[in-house]
Coordinates of C-alpha atoms and ligand atoms in Angstrom, one line a residue:
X1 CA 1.3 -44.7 -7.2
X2 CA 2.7 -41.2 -8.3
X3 CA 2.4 -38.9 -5.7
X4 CA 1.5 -35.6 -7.8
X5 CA 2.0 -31.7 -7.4
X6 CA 0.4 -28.8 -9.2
X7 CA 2.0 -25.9 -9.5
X8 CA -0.2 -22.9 -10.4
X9 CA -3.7 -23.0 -10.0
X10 CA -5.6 -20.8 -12.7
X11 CA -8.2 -21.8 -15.3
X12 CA -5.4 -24.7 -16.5
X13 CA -4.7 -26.3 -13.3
X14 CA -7.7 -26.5 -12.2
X15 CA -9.0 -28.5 -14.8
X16 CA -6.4 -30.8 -14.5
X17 CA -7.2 -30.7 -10.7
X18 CA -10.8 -31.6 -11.7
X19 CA -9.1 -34.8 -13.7
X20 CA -6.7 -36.3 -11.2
X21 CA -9.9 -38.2 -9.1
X22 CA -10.4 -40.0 -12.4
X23 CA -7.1 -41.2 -13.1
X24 CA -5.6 -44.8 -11.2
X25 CA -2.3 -44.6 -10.1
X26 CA -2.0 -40.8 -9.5
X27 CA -1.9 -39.3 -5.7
X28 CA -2.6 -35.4 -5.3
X29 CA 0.6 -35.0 -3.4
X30 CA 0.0 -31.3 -3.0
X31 CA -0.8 -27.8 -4.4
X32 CA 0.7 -24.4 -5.1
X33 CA -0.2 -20.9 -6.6
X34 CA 1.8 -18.1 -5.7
X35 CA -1.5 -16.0 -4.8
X36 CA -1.5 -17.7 -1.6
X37 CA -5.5 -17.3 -0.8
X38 CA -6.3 -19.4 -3.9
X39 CA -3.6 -22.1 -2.8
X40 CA -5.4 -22.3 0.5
X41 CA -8.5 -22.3 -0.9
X42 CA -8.0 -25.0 -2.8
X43 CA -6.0 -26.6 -0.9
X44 CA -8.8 -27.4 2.0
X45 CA -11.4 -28.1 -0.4
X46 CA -9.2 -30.6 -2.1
X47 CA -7.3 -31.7 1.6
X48 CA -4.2 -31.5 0.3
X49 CA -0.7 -29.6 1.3
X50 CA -1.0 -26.0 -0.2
X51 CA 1.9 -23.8 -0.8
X52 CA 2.2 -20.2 -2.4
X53 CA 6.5 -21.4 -3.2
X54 CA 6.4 -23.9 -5.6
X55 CA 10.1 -24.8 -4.1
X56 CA 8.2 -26.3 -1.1
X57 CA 6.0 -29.0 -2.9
X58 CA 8.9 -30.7 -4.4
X59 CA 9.9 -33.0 -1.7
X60 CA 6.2 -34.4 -1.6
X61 CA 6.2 -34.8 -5.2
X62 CA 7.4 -37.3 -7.9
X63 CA 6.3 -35.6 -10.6
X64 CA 5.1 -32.2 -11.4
X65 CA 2.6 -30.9 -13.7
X66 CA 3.4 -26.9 -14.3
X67 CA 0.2 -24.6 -15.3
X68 CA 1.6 -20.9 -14.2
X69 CA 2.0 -18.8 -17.0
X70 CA 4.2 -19.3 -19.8
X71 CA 7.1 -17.0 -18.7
X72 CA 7.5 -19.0 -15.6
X73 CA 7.7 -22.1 -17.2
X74 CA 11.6 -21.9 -17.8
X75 CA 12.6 -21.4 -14.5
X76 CA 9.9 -23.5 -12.4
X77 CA 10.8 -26.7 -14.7
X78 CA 14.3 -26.5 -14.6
X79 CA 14.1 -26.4 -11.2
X80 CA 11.9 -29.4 -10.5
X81 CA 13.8 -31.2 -13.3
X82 CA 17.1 -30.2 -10.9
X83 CA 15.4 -31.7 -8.1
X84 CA 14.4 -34.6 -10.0
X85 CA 11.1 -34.6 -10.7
X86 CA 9.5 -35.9 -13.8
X87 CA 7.7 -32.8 -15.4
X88 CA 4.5 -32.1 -17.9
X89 CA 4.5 -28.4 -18.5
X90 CA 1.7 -26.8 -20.2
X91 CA 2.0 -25.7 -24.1
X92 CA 4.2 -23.7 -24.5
X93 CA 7.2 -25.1 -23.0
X94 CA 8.9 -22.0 -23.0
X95 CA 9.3 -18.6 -25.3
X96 CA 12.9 -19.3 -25.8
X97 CA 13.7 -22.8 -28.4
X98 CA 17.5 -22.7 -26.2
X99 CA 16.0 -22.6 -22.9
X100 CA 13.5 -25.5 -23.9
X101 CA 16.2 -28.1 -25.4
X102 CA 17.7 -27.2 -22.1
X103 CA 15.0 -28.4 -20.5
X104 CA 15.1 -31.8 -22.6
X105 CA 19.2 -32.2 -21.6
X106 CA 18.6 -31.9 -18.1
X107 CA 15.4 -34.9 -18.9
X108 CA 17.4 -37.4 -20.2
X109 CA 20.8 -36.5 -18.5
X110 CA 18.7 -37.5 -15.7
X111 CA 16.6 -39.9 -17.2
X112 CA 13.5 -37.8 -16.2
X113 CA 10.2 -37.6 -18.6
X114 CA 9.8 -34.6 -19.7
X115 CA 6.6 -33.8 -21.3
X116 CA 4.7 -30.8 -23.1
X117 CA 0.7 -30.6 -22.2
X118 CA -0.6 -30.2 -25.9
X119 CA -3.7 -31.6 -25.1
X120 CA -5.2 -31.7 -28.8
X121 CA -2.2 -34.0 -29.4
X122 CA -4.4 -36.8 -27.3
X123 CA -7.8 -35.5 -28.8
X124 CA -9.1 -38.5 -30.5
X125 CA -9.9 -37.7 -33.8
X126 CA -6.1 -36.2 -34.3
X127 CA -4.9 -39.8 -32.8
X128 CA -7.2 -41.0 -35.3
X129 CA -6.1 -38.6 -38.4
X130 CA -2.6 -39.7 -38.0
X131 CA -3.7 -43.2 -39.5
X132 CA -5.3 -42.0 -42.2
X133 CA -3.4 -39.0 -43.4
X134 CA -2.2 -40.4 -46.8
X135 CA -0.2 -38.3 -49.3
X136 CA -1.4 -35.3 -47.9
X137 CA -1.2 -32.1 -50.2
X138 CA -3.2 -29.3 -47.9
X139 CA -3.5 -29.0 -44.2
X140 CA -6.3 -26.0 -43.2
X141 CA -6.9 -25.5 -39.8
X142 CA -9.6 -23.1 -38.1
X143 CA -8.9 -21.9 -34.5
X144 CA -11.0 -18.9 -33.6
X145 CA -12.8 -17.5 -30.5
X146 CA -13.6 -14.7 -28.5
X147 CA -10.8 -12.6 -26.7
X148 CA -9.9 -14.4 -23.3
X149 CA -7.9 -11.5 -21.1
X150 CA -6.1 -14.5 -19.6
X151 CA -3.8 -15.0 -22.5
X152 CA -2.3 -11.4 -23.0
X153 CA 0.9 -12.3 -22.6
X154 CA 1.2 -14.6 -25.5
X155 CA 0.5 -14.1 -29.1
X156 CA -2.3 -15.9 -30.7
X157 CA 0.4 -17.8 -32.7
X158 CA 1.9 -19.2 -29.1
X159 CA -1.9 -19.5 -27.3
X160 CA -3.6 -20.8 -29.9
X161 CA -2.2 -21.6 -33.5
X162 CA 1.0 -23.7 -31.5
X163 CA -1.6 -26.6 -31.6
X164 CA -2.2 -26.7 -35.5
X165 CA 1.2 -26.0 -36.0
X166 CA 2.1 -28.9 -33.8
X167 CA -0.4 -31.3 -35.4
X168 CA 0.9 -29.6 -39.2
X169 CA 4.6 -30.6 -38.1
X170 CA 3.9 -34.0 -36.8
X171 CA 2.0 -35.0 -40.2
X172 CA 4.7 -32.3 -42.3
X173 CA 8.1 -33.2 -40.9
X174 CA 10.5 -29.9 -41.2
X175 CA 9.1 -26.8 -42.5
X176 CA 11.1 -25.1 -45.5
X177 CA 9.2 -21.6 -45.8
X178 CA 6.7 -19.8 -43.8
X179 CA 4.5 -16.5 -44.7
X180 CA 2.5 -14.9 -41.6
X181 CA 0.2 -11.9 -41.6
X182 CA -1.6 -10.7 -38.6
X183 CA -2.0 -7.9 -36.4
X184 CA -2.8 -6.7 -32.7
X185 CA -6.2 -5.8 -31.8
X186 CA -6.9 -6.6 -28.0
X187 CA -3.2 -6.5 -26.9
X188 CA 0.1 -5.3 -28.1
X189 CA 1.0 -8.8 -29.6
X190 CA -0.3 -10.3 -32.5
X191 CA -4.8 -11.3 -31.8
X192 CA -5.4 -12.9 -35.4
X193 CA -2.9 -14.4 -37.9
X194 CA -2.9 -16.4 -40.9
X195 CA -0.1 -18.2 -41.8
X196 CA 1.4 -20.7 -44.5
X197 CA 4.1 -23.0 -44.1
X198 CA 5.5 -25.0 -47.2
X199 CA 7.2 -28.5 -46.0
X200 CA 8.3 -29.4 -48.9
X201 CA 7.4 -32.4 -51.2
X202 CA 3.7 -30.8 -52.1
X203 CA 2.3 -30.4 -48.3
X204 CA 1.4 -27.0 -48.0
X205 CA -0.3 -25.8 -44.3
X206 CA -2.7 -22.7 -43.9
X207 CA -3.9 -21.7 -40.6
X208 CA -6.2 -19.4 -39.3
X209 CA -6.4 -18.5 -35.7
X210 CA -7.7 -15.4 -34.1
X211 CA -9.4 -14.4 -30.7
X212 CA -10.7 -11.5 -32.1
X213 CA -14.3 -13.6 -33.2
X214 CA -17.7 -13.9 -31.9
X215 CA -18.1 -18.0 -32.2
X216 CA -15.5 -20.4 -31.2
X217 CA -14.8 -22.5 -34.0
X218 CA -11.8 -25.4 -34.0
X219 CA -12.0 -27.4 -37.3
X220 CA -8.8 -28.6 -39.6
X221 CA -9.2 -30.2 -43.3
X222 CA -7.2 -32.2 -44.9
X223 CA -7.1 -32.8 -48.7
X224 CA -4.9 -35.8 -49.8
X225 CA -4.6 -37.7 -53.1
X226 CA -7.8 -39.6 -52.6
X227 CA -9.9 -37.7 -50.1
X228 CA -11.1 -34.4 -48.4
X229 CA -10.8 -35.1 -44.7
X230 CA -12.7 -33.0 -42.6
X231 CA -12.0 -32.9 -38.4
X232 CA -14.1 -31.5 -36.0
X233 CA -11.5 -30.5 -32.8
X234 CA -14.6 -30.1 -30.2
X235 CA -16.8 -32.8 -31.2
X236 CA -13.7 -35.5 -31.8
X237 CA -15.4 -36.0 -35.4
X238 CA -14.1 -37.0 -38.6
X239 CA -15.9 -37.0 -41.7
X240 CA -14.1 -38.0 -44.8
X241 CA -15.1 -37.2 -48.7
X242 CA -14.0 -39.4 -51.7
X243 CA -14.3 -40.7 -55.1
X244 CA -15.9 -37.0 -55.9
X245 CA -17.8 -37.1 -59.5
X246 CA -19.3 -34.5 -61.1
X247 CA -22.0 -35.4 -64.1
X248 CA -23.8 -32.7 -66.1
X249 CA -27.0 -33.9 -67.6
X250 CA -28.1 -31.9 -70.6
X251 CA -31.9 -31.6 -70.2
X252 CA -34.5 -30.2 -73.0
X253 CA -34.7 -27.1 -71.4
X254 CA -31.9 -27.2 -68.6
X255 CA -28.1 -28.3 -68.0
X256 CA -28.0 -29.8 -64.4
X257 CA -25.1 -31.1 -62.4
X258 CA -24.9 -34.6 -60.2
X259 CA -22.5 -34.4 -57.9
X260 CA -21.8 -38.2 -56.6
X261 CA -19.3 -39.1 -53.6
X262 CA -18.9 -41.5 -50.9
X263 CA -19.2 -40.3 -47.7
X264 CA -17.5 -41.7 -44.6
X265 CA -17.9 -40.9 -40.9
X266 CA -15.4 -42.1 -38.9
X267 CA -15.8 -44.0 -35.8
X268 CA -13.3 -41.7 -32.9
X269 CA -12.8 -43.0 -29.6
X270 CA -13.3 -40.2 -27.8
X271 CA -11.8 -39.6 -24.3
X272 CA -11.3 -36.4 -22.5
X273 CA -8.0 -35.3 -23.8
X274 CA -6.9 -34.1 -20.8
X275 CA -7.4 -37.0 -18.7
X276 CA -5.9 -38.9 -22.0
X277 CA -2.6 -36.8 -21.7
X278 CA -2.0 -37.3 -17.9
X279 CA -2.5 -40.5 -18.5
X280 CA 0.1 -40.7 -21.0
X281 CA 2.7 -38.8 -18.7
X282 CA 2.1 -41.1 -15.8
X283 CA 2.6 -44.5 -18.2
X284 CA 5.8 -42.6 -19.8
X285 CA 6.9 -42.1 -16.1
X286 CA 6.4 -46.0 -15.4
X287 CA 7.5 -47.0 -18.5
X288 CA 4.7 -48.2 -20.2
X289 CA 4.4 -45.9 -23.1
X290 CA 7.4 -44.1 -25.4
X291 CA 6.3 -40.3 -24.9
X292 CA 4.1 -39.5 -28.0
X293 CA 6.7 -37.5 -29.7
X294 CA 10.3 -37.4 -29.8
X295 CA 12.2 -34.5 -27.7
X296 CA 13.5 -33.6 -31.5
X297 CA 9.9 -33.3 -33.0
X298 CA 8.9 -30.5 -29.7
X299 CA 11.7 -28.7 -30.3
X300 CA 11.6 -28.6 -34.1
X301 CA 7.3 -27.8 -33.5
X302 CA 8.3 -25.0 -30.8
X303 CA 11.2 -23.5 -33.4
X304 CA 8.3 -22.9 -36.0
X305 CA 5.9 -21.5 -33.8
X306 CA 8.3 -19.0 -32.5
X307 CA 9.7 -18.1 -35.9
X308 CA 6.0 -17.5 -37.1
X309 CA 5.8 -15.7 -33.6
X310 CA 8.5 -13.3 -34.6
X311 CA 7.8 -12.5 -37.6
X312 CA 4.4 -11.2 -36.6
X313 CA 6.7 -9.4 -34.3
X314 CA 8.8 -8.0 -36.3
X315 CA 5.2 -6.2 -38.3
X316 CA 2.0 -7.2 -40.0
X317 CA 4.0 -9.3 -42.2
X318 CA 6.4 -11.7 -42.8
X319 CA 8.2 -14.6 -44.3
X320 CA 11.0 -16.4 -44.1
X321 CA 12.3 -19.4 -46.4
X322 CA 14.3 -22.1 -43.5
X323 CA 17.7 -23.9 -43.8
Ligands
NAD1 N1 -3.2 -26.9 -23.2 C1 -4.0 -26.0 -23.5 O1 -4.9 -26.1 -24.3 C2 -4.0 -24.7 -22.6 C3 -5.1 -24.0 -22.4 C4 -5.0 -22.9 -21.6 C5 -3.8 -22.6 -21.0 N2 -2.7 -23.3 -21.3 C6 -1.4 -22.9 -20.7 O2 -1.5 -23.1 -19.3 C7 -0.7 -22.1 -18.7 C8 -1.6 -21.4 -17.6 O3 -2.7 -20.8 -18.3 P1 -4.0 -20.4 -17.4 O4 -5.1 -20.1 -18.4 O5 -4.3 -21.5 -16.5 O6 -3.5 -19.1 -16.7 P2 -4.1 -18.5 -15.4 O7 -3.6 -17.1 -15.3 O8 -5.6 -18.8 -15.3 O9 -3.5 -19.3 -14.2 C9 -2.1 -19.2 -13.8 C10 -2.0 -19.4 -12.3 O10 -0.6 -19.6 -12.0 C11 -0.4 -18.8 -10.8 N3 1.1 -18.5 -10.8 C12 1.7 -17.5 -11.3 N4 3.0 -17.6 -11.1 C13 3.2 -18.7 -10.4 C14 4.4 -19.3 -9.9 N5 5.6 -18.9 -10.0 N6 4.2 -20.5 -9.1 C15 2.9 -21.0 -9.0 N7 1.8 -20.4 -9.4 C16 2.0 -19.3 -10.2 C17 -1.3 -17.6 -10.9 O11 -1.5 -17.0 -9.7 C18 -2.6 -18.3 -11.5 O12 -3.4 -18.7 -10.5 C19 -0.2 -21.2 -19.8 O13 1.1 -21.5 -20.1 C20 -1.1 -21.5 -20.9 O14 -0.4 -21.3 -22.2 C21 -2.8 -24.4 -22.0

């Protein structure tokens, strides 16, 4: 059993809270939040230790999962990873790509498991994707959504677009050259962007992401050599197009098209991708599973997110070819 504390109790925590009843082999070992009347809160309901200093839990806890904003994710990891404890930190790790690979020294120097909570990662149709991405020549991805105050702090390209960009590197490898365009609209940092990323061979990556919208859409496409692969993020559905023939049939009085295809509709196991990546952490920690991606692919997916991050940054504009 791995005795489990949370450390920071917002929208994030608690729906990993909501998860840990589920999940065998996990024990609530306590809770923190540094606004001490939501620790306490919680903390009867759930009748477990509460604490607003997350310093406190640690000796009650193996492991830690940290969901307090991003700019406290630095400090509170290195910390529990100090007082070794096993660590899943929500996305993203941190805002700085030094003080993350850091964080990964520290893991292995102390043999800890050290992982990142990018919960699309374990969202089944993506575990399915990465089977059938063949040859791959265009990755589009669609993350929109309403403004969410929460999030202010981050750009859009490190709240929301880190997950395409995650799922473009692990099917890409290393980026050579990235465009970005976007703009504030809600906060000071960047609400919309679009961005490409060339990685080379002929895989090209556009992404869209924006909470500046009125409908929440998630949805990536894929064209490769033989088909058009189409992924639904919120439903865990896959659809895939081939063997697309078009036919025009000259009529007496009219030319008409016939579009033929065969259309596949994957079958997706589909687990809550939460519960899927705690899971995962708890098998890494016992040794059951290798963690889903290397230490080197995190780093190199967090080192494109934040140079897309600064270029926006830096103006409504940028690009940058990479060594
Ligand atoms: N994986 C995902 O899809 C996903 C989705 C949403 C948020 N996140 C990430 O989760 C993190 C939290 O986001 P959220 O939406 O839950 O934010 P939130 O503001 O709702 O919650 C953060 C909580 O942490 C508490 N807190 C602040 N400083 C603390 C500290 N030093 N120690 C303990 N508690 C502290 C706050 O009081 C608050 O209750 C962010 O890094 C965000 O990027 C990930």
């Amino acid at each position: 059993m791995i005795k489990m504390g949370l450390i920071g109790l917002g929208k994030m925590g608690q729906y990993h809270l909501n998860l840990y009843d589920e999940i065998n082999g996990l024990a609530l070992a306590g809770i923190c939040d540094t606004e001490a009347a939501r620790a306490e809160a919680i903390g009867k309901k759930c009748s477990t230790p509460h604490f607003s200093d997350y310093k406190k839990l640690l000796p009650l806890a193996d492991a830690v999962t940290i969901a307090a904003p991003t700019k406290y994710h630095y400090e509170i990891a290195k910390t529990c990873l100090n007082e070794g404890k096993h660590v899943l930190v929500e996305k993203p790790i941190t805002t700085n790509y030094e003080e993350a690979e850091e964080l990964f020294e520290t893991a292995a120097k102390k043999g800890l498991v050290l992982n990142i909570g990018h919960v699309e990662r374990f969202n089944g149709a993506v575990m399915e994707l990465k089977k059938i991405v063949k040859n791959p020549i265009l990755f589009e991805a669609r993350r929109v959504g309403p403004f969410n105050p929460n999030f202010r702090n981050d750009s859009i390209v490190l709240d929301l677009m880190i997950h395409d960009i995650d799922i473009a590197a692990s099917i890409g490898g290393k980026a050579e050259a990235v465009q970005a365009m976007g703009s504030p609209v809600n906060t000071s940092l960047a609400d919309y962007a679009s961005v490409n990323i060339f990685f080379g061979g002929k895989l090209s990556a556009h992404i869209i992401s924006g909470r500046v919208n009125q409908t929440k859409e998630r949805f990536l496409n894929v064209t490769q050599d033989d088909a058009l692969i189409v992924l639904d993020y919120t439903n865990q559905d896959i659809n895939i197009t081939r063997n697309w023939q078009t036919a025009q049939i000259f009529g007496d009085k009219a030319l008409t098209y016939k579009n033929e295809f065969v259309q596949e509709r994957l079958f997706v196991y589909k687990e809550n991708a939460l519960k899927a990546e705690i899971k995962h952490f708890l098998s890494c920690i016992g040794g059951l599973s290798e963690k889903i991606t290397s230490p080197e692919h995190d780093l190199a997916s967090l080192k494109l997110a934040l140079t897309i991050d600064s270029l926006l940054l830096k103006g409504r504009y940028g690009e940058v070819v990479l060594n």
